[in-house]
Short mmCIF file of C-alpha atoms and ligand atoms in Angstrom, two decimals:
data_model
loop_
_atom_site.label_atom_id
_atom_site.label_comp_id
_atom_site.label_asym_id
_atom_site.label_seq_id
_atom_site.Cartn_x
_atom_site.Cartn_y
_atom_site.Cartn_z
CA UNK A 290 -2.61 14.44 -21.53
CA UNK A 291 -4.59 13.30 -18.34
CA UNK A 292 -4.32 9.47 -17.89
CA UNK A 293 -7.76 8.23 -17.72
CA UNK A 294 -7.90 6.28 -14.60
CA UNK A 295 -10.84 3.78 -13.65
CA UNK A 296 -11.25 1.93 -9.67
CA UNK A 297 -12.70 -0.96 -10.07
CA UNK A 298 -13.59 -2.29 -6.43
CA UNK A 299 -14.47 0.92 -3.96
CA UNK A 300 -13.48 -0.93 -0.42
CA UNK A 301 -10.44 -0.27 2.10
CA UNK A 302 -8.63 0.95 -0.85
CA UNK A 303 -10.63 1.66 -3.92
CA UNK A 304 -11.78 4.52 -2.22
CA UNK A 305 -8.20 5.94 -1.49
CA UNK A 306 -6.84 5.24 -4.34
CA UNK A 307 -10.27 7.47 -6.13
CA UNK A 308 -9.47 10.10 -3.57
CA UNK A 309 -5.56 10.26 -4.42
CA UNK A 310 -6.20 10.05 -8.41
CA UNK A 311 -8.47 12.81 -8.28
CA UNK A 312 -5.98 14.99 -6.49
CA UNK A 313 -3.50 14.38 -9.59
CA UNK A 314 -2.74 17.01 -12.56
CA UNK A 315 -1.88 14.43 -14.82
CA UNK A 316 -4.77 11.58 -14.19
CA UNK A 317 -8.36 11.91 -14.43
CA UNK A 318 -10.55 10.00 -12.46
CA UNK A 319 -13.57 7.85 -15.26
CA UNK A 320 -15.12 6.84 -11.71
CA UNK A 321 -15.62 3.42 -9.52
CA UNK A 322 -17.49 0.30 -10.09
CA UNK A 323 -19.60 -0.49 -6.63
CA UNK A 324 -21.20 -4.27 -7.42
CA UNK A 325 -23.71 -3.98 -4.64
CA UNK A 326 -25.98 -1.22 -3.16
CA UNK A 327 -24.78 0.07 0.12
CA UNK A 328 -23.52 3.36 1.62
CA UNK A 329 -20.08 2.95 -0.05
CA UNK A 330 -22.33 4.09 -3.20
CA UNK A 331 -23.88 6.59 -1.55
CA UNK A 332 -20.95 7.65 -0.54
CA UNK A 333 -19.03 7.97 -3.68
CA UNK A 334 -21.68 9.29 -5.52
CA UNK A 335 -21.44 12.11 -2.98
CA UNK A 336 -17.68 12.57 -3.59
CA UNK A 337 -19.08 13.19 -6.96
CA UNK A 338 -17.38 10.15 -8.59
CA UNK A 339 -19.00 8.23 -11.55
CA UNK A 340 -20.57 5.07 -10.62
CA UNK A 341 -20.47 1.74 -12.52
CA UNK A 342 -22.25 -1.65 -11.46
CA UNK A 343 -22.47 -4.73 -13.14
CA UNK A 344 -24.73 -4.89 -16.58
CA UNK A 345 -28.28 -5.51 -15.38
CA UNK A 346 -27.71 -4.46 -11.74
CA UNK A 347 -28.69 -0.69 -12.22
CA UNK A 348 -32.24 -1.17 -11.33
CA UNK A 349 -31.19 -2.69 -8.15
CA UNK A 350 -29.24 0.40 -6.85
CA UNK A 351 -32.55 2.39 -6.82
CA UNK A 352 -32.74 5.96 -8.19
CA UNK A 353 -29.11 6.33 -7.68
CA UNK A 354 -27.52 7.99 -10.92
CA UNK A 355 -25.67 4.91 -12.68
CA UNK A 356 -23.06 6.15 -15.21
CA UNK A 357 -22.74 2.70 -17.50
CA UNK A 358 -21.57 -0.65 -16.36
CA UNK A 359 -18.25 -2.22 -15.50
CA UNK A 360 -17.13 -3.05 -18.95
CA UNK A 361 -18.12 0.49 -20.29
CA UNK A 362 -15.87 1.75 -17.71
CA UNK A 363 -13.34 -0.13 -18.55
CA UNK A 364 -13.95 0.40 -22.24
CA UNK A 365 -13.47 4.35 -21.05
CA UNK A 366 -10.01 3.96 -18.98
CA UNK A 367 -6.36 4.06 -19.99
CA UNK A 368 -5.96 2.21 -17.08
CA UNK A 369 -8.09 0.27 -14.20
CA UNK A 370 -6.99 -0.12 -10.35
CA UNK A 371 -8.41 -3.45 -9.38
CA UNK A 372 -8.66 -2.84 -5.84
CA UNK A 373 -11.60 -5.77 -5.52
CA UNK A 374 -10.94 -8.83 -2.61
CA UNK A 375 -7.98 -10.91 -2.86
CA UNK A 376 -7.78 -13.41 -5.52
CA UNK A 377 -11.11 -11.57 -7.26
CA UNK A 378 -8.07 -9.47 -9.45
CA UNK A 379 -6.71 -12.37 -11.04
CA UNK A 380 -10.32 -13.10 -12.20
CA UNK A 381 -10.82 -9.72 -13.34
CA UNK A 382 -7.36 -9.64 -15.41
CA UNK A 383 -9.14 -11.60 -18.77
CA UNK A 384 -11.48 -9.05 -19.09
CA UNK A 385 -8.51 -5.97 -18.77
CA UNK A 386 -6.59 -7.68 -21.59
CA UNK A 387 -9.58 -8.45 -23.57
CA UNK A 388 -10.38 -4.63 -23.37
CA UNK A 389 -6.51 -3.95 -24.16
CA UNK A 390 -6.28 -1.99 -20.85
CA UNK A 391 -3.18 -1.51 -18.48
CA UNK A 392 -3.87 -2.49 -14.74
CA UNK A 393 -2.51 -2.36 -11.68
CA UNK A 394 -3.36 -5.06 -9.02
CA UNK A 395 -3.02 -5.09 -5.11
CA UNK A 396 -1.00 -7.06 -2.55
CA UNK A 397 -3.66 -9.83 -2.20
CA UNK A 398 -3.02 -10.62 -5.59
CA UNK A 399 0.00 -12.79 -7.08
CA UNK A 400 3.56 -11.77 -8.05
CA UNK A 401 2.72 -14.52 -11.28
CA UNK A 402 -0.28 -12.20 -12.33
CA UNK A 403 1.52 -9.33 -13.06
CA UNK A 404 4.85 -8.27 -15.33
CA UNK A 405 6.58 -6.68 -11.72
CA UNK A 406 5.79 -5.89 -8.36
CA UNK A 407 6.03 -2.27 -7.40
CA UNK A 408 7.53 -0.09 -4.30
CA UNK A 409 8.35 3.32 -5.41
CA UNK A 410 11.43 3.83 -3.35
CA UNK A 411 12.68 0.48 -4.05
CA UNK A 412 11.98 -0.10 -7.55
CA UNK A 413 10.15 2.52 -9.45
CA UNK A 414 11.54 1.56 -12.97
CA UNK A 415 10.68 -2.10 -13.06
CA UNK A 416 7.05 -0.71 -13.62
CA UNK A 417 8.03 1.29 -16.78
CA UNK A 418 6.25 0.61 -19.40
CA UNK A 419 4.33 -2.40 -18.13
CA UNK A 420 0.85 -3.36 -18.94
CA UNK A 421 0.11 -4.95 -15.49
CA UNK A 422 1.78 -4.18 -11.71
CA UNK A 423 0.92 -5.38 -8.97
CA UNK A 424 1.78 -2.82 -5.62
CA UNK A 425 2.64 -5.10 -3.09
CA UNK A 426 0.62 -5.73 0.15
CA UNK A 427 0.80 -2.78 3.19
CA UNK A 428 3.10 -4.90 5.46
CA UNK A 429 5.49 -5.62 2.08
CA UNK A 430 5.53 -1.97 1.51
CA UNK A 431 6.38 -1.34 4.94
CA UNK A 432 9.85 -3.59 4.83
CA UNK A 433 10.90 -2.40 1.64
CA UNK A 434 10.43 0.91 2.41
CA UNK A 435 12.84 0.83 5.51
CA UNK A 436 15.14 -1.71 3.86
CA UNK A 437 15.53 0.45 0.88
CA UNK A 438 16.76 2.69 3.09
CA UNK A 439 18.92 0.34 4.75
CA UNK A 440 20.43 -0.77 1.41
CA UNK A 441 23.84 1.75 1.29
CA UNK A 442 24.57 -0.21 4.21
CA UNK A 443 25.07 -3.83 2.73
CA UNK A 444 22.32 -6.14 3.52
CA UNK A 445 24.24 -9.39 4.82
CA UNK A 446 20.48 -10.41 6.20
CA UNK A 447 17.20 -9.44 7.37
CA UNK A 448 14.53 -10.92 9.73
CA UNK A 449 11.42 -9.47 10.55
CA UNK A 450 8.60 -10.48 12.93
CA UNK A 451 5.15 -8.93 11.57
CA UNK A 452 2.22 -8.69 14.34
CA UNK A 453 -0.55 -8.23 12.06
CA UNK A 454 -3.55 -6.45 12.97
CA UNK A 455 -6.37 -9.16 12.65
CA UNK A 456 -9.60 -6.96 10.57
CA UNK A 457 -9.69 -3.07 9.32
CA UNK A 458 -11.68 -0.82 11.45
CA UNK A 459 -14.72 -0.72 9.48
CA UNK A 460 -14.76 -4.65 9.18
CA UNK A 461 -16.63 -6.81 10.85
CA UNK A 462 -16.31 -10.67 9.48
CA UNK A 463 -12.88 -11.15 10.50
CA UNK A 464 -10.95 -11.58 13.93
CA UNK A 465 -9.42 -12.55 16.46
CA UNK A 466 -10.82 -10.71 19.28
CA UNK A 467 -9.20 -12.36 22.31
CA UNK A 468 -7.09 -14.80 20.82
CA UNK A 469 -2.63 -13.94 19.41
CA UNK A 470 -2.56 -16.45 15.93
CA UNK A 471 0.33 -17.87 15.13
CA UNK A 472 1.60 -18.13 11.51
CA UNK A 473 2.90 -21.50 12.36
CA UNK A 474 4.61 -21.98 9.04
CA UNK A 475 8.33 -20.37 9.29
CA UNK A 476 9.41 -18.04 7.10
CA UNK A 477 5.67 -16.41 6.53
CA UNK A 478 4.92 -15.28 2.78
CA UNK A 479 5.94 -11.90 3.68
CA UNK A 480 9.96 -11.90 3.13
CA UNK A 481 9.26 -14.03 -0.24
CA UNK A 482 7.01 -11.14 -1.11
CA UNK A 483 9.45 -8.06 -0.41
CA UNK A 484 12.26 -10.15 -2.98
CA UNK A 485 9.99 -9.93 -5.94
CA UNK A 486 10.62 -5.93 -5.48
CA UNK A 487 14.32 -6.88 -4.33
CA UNK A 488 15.67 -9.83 -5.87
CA UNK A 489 17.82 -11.96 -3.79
CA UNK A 490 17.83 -9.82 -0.18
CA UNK A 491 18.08 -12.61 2.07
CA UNK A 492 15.18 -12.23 4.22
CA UNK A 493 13.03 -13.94 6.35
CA UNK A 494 9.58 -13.41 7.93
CA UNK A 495 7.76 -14.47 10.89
CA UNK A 496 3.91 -13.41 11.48
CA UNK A 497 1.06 -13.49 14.23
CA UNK A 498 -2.52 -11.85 14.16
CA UNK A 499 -3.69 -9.93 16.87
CA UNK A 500 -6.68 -8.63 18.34
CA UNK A 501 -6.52 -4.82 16.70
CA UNK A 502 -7.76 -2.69 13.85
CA UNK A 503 -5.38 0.27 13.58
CA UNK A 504 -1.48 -1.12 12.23
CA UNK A 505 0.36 -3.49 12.20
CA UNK A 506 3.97 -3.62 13.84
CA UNK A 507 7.05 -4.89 12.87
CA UNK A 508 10.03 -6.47 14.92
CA UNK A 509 12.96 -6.46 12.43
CA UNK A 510 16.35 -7.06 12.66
CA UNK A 511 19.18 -6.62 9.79
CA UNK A 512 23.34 -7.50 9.71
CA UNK A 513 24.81 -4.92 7.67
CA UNK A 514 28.25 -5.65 5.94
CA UNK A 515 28.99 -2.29 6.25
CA UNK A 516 29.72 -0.47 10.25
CA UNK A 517 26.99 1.68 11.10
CA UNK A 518 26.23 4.28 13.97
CA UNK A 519 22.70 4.24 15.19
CA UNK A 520 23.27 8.35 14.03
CA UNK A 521 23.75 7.14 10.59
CA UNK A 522 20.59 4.43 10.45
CA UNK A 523 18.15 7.14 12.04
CA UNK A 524 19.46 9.57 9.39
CA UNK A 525 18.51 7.22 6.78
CA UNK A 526 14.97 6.47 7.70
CA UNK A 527 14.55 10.26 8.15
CA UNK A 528 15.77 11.09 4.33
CA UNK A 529 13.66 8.00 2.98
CA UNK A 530 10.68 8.82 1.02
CA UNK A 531 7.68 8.01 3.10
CA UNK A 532 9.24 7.23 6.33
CA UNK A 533 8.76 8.60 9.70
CA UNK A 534 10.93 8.65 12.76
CA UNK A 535 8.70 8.92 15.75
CA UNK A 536 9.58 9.34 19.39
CA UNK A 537 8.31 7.05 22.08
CA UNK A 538 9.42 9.81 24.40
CA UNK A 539 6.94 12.16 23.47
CA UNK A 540 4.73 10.25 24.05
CA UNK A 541 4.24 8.43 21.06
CA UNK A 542 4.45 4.93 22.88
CA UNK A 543 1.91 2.84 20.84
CA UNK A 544 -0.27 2.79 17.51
CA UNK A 545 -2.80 4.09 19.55
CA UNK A 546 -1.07 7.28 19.88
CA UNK A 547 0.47 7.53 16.49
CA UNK A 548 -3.25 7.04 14.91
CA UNK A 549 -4.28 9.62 17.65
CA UNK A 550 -1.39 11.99 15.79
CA UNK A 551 -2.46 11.11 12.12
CA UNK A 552 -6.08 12.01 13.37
CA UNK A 553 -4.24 15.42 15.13
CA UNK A 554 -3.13 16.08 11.34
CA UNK A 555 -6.48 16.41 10.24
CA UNK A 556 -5.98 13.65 6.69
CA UNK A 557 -8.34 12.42 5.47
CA UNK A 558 -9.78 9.23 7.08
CA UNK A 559 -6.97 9.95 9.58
CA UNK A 560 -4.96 8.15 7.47
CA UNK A 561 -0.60 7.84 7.64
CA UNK A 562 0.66 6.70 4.51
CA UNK A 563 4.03 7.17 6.31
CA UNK A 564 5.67 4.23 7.82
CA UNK A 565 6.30 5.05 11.13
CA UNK A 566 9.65 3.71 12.99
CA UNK A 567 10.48 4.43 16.33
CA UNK A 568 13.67 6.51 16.88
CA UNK A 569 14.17 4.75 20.98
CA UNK A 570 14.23 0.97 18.94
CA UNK A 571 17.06 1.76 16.26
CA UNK A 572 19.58 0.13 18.28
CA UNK A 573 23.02 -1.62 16.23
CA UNK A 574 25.12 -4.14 18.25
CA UNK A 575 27.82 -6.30 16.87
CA UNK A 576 26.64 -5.32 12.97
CA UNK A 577 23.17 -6.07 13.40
CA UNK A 578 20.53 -3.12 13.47
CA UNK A 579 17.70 -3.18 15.29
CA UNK A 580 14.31 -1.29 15.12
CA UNK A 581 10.51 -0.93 15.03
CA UNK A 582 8.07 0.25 12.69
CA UNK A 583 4.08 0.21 12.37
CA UNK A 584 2.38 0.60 9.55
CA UNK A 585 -1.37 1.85 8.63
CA UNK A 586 -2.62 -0.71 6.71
CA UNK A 587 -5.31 0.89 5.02
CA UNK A 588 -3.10 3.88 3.26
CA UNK A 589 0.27 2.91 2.95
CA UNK A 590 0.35 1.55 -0.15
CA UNK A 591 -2.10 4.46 -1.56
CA UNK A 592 0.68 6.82 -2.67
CA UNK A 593 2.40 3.72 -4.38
CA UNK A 594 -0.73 2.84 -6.81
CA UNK A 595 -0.29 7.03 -8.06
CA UNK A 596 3.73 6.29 -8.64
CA UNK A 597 2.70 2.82 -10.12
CA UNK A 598 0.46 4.94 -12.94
CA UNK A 599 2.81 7.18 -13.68
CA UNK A 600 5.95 4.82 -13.89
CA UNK A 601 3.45 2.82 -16.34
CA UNK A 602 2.88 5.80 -18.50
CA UNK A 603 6.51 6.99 -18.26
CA UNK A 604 4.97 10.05 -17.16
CA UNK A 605 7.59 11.11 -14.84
CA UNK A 606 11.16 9.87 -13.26
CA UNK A 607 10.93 8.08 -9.67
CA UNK A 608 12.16 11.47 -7.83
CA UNK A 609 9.53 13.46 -9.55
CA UNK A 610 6.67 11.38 -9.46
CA UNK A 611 7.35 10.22 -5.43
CA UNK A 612 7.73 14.17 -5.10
CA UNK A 613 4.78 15.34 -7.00
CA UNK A 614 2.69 12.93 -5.27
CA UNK A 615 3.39 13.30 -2.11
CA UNK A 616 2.83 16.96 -2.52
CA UNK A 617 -0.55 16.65 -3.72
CA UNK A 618 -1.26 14.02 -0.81
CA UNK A 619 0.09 16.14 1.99
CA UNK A 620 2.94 13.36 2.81
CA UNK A 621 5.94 14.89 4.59
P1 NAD B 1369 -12.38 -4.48 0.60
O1 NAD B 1369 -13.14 -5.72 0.87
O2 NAD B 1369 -12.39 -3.38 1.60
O3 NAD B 1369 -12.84 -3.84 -0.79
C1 NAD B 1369 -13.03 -4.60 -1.96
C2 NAD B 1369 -14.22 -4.03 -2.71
O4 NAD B 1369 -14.35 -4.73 -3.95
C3 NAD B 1369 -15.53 -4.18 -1.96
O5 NAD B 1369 -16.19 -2.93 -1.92
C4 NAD B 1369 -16.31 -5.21 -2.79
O6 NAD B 1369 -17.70 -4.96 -2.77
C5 NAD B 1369 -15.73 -4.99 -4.18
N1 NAD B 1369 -15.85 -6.17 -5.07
C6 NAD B 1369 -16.22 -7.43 -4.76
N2 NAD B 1369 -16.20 -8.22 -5.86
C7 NAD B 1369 -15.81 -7.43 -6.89
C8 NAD B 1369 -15.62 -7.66 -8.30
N3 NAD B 1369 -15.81 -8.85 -8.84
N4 NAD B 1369 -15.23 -6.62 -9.07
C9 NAD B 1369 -15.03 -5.39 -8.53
N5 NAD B 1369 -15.21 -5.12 -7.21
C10 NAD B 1369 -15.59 -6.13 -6.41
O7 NAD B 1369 -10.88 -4.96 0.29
P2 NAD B 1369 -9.56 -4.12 0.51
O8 NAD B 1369 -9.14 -4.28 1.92
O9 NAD B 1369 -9.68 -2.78 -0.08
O10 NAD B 1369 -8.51 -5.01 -0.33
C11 NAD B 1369 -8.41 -4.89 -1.73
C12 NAD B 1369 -7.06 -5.41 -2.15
O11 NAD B 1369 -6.05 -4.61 -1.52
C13 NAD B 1369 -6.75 -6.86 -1.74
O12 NAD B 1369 -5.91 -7.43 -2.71
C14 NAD B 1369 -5.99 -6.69 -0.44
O13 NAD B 1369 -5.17 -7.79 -0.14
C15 NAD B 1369 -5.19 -5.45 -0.75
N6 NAD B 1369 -4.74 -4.67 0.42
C16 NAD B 1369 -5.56 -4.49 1.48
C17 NAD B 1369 -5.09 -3.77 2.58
C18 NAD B 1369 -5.93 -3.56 3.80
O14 NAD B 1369 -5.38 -3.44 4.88
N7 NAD B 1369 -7.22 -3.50 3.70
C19 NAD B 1369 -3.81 -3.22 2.56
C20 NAD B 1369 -3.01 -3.38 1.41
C21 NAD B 1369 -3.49 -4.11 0.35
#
């Protein structure tokens, strides 16, 4: 049986997440509500996706084909990924219950919305079962992704400083363009974000915005209670799910190159769902690891909403759902 699978909210990643369902055995894609007209409903009509739009708005989308509106694609879903603006999910949640629908919210949303907050890799069964996940946010994913990986290690603590990139490339209302912005409140939101998928890692989280579209980087820092070789920590980001170790050395010095690379591998959108560290900044001295990672903000956390379904559904165990989906999505 093919989970029925609605997006409600086609932006930055809606539109992944449509792509990724579609690409899935076990999930079948009802289609994607689109509130206004624009050429993200051109668009996904052309993908061939069924479109939904708020009761009463069909006229306003022209002669574009309009498949039913928002609640009658709800009403058609086992399950709906709200991928609409931050804080717009929680509004959205009445009307999921209402229908009696499982849903799965995104990292501008809060922890208290949802029954747990979801990383794959570091905790895949806390979604079982659940009515309503949240995946947390792209720079989230990134740090529990690498921590995860760090975990056989001992965690004594972590810090991480998170340059954030300040808009995605195809948005223009946001900024900075000439200006670094502070997070002036110490620890940011981020570390208290990564413990509601690890409970109790003591963490803690420093951000700035700068002028860029394509990742965001992270400066992190972790004492292990256990000795480590820098041999050892490289060979755990390269067995993690959904991590890549990347070489500044060949030439892979920046996250211009590394997008240049992802477009090189010919994904679509260019996109890396991979989060990329660089091998030349694992560095350990006196128990504390080093390193540096970027992370593609507009894919990362693609891959996770597919486990998040099927860890909902009990459709598969974390090793084969990770595996089958990042078979279907290309991911190394
Ligand atoms: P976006 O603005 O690109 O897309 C949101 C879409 O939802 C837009 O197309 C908008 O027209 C539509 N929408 C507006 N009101 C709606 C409503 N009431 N119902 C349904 N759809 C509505 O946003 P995004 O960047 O894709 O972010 C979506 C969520 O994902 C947010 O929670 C965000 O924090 C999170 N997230 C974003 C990124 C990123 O880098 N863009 C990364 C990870 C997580």
């Amino acid at each position: 049986m093919a989970i029925k699978v609605a997006i409600n909210g086609y932006g930055t990643i809606g539109k992944r997440v449509a792509d990724a369902v579609s690409l899935q055995d076990d999930m079948r894609l009802v289609g994607a509500s689109l509130t206004k007209p624009s050429f993200k409903a051109v668009r996904a009509a052309e993908e061939g996706y069924d479109i939904y739009v708020p009761a009463g708005q069909e006229k306003a989308f022209g002669g574009m084909k309009i498949k039913g509106s928002i609640s009658e694609m709800i009403g058609a879903c086992d399950l709906v990924v709200d991928a609409s603006p931050e804080g717009v999910g929680e509004q959205n949640r009445a009307l999921y219950r209402k229908a009696g629908k499982k849903a799965i919210f995104q990292g501008g949303e809060e922890h208290e919305l949802v029954q747990a907050s979801f990383n794959a890799n570091a905790n895949y069964d806390a979604a079982k079962g659940k009515d309503f996940v949240r995946v947390v946010s792209c720079n989230t994913t990134g740090l529990c992704r690498t921590l995860n990986a760090l975990k056989p290690f001992g965690i004594e603590n972590a810090y991480a400083v998170i340059v954030r990139r300040g808009a995605d490339p195809g948005d223009s209302k946001t900024g900075p363009i000439n200006a670094i912005i502070p997070e002036t409140h110490i620890p940011s939101h981020h570390g208290a974000d990564v413990q509601t998928v690890i409970p109790n890692l003591p963490i803690v989280t420093a951000a700035v915005k700068v002028p860029t579209t394509i990742m965001h980087v992270h400066v992190i820092s972790v004492r292990l209670k256990r000795q480590a070789a820098e041999k050892d920590i490289l060979g755990a980001f390269e067995s993690e799910n959904r991590v890549m170790v990347v070489e500044s050395g060949m030439g892979l010095k920046s996250t211009a190159e590394i997008m240049e690379l992802a477009r090189d591998m010919g994904r679509k959108r260019s996109d890396l769902y991979e989060i990329a560290v660089w091998k030349e900044s694992v560095n350990v001295k006196k128990g504390v690891v080093y390193f540096m990672q970027a992370v593609h903000q507009e894919s990362g956390v693609v891959p996770e909403n597919i486990d998040a379904i099927r860890a909902m559904f009990s459709l598969a165990d974390r090793e084969k759902s990770i595996s089958k989906t990042n078979k279907t999505m290309g991911i190394r």
